[in-house]
Coordinates of C-alpha atoms in Angstrom, one line a residue:
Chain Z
X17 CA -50.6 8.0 -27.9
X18 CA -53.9 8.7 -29.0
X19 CA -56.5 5.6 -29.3
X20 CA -58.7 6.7 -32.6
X21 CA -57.5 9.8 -34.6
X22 CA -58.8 11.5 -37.6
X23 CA -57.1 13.4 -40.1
X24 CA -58.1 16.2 -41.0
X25 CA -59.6 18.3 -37.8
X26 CA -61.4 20.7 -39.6
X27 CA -62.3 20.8 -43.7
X28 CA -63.8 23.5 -45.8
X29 CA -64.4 23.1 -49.3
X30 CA -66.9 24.2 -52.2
X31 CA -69.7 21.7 -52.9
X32 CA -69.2 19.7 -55.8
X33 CA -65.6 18.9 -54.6
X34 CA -64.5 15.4 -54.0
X35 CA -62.8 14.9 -50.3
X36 CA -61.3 12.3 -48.4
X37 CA -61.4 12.1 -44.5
X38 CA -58.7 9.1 -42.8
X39 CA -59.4 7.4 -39.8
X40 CA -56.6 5.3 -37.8
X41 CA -57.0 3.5 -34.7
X42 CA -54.1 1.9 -32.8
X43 CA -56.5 -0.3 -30.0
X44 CA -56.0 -3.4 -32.4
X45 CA -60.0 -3.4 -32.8
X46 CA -61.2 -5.5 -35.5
X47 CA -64.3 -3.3 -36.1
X48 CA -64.3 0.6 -37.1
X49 CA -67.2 2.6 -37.6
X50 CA -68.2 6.0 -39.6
X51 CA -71.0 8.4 -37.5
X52 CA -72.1 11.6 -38.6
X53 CA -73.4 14.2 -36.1
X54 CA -76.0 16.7 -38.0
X55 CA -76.3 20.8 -37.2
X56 CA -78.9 19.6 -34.6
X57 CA -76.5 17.2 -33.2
X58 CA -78.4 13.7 -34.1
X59 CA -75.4 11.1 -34.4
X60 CA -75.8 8.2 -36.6
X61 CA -74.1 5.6 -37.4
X62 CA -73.2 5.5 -41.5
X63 CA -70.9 2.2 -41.4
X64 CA -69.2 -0.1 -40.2
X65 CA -66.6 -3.0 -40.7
X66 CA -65.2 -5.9 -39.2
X67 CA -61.8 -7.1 -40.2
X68 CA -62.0 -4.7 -43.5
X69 CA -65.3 -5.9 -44.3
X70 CA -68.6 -3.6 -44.7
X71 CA -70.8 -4.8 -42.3
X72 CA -73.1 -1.6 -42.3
X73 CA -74.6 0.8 -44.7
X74 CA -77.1 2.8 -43.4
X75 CA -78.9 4.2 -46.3
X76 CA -76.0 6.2 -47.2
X77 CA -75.6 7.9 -50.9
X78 CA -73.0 6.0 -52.8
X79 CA -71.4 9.5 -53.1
X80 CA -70.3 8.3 -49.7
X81 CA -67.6 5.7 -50.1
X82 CA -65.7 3.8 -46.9
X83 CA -62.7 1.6 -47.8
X84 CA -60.6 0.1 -45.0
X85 CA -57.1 -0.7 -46.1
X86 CA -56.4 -2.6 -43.2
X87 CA -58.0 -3.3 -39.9
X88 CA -56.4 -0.4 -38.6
X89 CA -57.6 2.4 -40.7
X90 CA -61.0 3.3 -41.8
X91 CA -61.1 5.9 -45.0
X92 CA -64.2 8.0 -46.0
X93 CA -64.1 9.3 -49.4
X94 CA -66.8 11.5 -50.4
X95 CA -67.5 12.5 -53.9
X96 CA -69.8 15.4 -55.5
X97 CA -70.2 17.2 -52.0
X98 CA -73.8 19.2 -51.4
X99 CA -74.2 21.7 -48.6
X100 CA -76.5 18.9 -46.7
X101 CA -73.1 17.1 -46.2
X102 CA -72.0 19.8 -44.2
X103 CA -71.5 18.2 -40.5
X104 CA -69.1 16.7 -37.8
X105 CA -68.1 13.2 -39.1
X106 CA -66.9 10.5 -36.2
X107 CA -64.8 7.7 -36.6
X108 CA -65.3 4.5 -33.5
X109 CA -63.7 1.2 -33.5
X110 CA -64.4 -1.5 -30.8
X111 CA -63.1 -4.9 -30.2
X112 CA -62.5 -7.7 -28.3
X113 CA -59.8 -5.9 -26.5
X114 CA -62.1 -3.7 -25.5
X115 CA -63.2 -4.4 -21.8
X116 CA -67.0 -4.3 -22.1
X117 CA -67.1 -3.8 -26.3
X118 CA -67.9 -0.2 -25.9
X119 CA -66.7 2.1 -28.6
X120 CA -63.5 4.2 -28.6
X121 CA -64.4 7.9 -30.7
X122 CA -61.9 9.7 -32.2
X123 CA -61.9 13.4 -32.2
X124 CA -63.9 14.1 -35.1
X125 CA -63.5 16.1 -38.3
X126 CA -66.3 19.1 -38.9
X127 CA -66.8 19.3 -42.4
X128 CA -67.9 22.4 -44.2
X129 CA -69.3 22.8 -47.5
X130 CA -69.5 25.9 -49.0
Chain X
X7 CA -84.8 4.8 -34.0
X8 CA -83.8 5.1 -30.6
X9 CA -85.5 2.9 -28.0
X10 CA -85.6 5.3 -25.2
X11 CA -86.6 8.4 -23.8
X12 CA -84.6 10.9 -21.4
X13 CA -85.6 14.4 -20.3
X14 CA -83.8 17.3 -22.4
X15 CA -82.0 18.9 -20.4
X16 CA -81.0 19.0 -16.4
X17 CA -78.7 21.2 -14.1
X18 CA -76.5 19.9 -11.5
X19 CA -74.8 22.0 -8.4
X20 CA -71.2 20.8 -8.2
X21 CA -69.9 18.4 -6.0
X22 CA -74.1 16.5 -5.6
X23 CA -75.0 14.1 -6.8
X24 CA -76.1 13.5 -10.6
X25 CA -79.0 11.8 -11.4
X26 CA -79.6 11.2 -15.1
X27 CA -83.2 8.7 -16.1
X28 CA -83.6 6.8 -18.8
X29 CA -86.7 4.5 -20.1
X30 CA -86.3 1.9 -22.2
X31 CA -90.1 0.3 -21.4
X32 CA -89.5 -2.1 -24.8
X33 CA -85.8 -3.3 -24.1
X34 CA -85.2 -6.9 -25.3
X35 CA -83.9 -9.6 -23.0
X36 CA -80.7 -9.7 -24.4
X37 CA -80.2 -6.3 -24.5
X38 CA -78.0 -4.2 -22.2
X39 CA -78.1 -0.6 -21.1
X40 CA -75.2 1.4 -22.2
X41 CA -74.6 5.0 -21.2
X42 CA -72.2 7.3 -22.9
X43 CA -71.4 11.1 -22.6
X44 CA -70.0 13.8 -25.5
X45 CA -68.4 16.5 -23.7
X46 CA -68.9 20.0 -26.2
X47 CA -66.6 19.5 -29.1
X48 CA -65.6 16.3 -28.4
X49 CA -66.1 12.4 -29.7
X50 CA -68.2 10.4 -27.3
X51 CA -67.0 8.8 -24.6
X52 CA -68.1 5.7 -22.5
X53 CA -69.2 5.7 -19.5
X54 CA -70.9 2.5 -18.2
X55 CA -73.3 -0.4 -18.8
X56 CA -75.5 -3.1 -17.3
X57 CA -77.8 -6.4 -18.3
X58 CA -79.9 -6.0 -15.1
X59 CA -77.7 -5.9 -12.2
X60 CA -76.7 -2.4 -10.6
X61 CA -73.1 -1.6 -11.7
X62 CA -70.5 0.6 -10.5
X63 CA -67.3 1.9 -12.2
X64 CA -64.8 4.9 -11.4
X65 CA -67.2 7.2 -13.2
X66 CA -70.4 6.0 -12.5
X67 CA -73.2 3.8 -11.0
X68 CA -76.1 2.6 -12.5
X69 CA -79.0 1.7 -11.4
X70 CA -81.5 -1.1 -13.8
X71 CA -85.0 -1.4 -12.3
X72 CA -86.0 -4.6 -11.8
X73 CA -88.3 -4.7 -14.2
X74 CA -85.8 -3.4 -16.8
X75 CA -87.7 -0.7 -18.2
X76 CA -86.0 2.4 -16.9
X77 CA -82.6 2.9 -15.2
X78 CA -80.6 6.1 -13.2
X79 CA -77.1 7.1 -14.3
X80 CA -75.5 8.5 -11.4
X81 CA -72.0 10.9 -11.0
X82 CA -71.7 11.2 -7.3
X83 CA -69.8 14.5 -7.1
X84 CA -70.5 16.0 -10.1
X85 CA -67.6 18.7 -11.8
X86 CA -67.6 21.4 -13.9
X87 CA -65.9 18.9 -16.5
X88 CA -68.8 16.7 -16.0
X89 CA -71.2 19.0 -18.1
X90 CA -72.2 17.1 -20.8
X91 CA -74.5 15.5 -23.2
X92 CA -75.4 12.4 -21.9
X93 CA -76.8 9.6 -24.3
X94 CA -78.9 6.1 -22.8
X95 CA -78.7 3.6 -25.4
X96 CA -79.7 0.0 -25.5
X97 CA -78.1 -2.6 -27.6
X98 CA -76.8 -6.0 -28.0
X99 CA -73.6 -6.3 -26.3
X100 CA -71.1 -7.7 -29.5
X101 CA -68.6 -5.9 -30.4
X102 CA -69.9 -5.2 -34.2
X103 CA -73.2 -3.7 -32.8
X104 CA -74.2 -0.2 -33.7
X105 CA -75.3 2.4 -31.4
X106 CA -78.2 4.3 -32.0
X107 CA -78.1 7.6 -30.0
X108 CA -81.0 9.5 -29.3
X109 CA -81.2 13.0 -28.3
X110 CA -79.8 12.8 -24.5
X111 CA -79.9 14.8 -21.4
X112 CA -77.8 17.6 -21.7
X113 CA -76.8 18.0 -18.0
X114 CA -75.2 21.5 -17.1
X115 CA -73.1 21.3 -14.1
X116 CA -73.1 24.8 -12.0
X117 CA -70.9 26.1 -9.3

């Protein structure tokens, strides 16, 4: 019964390609998130939404698009790949079931661009 | 940018004591202290926070100064599974809040 997972685990693909990494969370959170952790392991946050809303966008190229279906899932679509994309990508969510608001992580997805 | 400053890197014999500093000399009134950990591979993971009072938790302790500018996480009986990266982050505590991680204290637990 995981609490945040990410589909898929690992991704390798040629830049240029379009991909698409899903996030789920069953914690009934209102709010999911979208880090990215760089080859020198910097995590940042990239965005964020609350109840399917964007609430965040940190700067991110608009080759970078989230869409949340519903407040349970948290998509990142990413078009025209470059090798800087490269990196381990992080989904969160936190809510108001959340004891103190921290934030849940899922097990991340470490894309690779060829 | 992240509002505060922790050493790079520290070792640990097993079963002492951890303790991990953290300065945050221009935290906000209303900001807490948060403290999470990514073990090597894996998502981050919380461990603990605190406005200003010293807390205490099944994981951790921490310990606010009074004058809120620095705090100590501690792991009492540190494991091998407790080797880590270990983030400090301050933030407003609502649930839509960001965190903004710094570079941490990689802590290395040895036996």
């Amino acid at each position: 019964d995981t609490a945040v997972s990410q589909t898929p685990k690992y991704l390798v693909t040629q830049m240029g390609n379009d991909k698409s990494i899903k996030c789920e969370q069953n914690l009934g959170h209102d709010t999911m998130y979208w880090y990215k952790q760089d080859s020198k392991k910097f995590l940042k946050i990239m965005f964020s939404y609350n109840n399917k809303e964007l609430i965040i966008n940190e700067t991110v190229p608009n080759r970078f698009s989230p869409k949340s279906p519903d407040k349970a899932h948290l998509n990142l679509h990413i078009n025209s790949l470059e090798l800087g994309d490269s990196a381990v990508y992080f989904c969160a969510s936190s809510g108001t079931s959340g004891r103190y608001n921290e934030q849940f992580f899922g097990p991340g997805t470490r894309l690779t661009v060829l | 940018d992240a509002k505060t400053t922790q050493p790079t890197s520290m070792d640990c014999a097993e079963g002492r004591a951890a303790n991990l500093p953290c300065n945050h000399s221009t935290i906000s009134g209303n900001e807490y202290v948060y403290w999470y950990r990514q073990i090597h591979s894996q998502g981050p993971q919380y461990i603990i926070h605190g406005l200003k009072n010293n807390e205490t938790n099944e994981m951790a302790s921490l310990i606010i100064t009074e004058d809120r500018k620095s705090s100590t996480l501690i792991l009492p009986h540190a494991t091998l599974r407790d080797t880590a990266v270990y983030y400090c982050i301050v933030r407003v505590s609502y649930n839509t809040d960001k965190l903004i991680f710094g570079t941490g204290t990689r802590l290395q637990v040895f036996p």
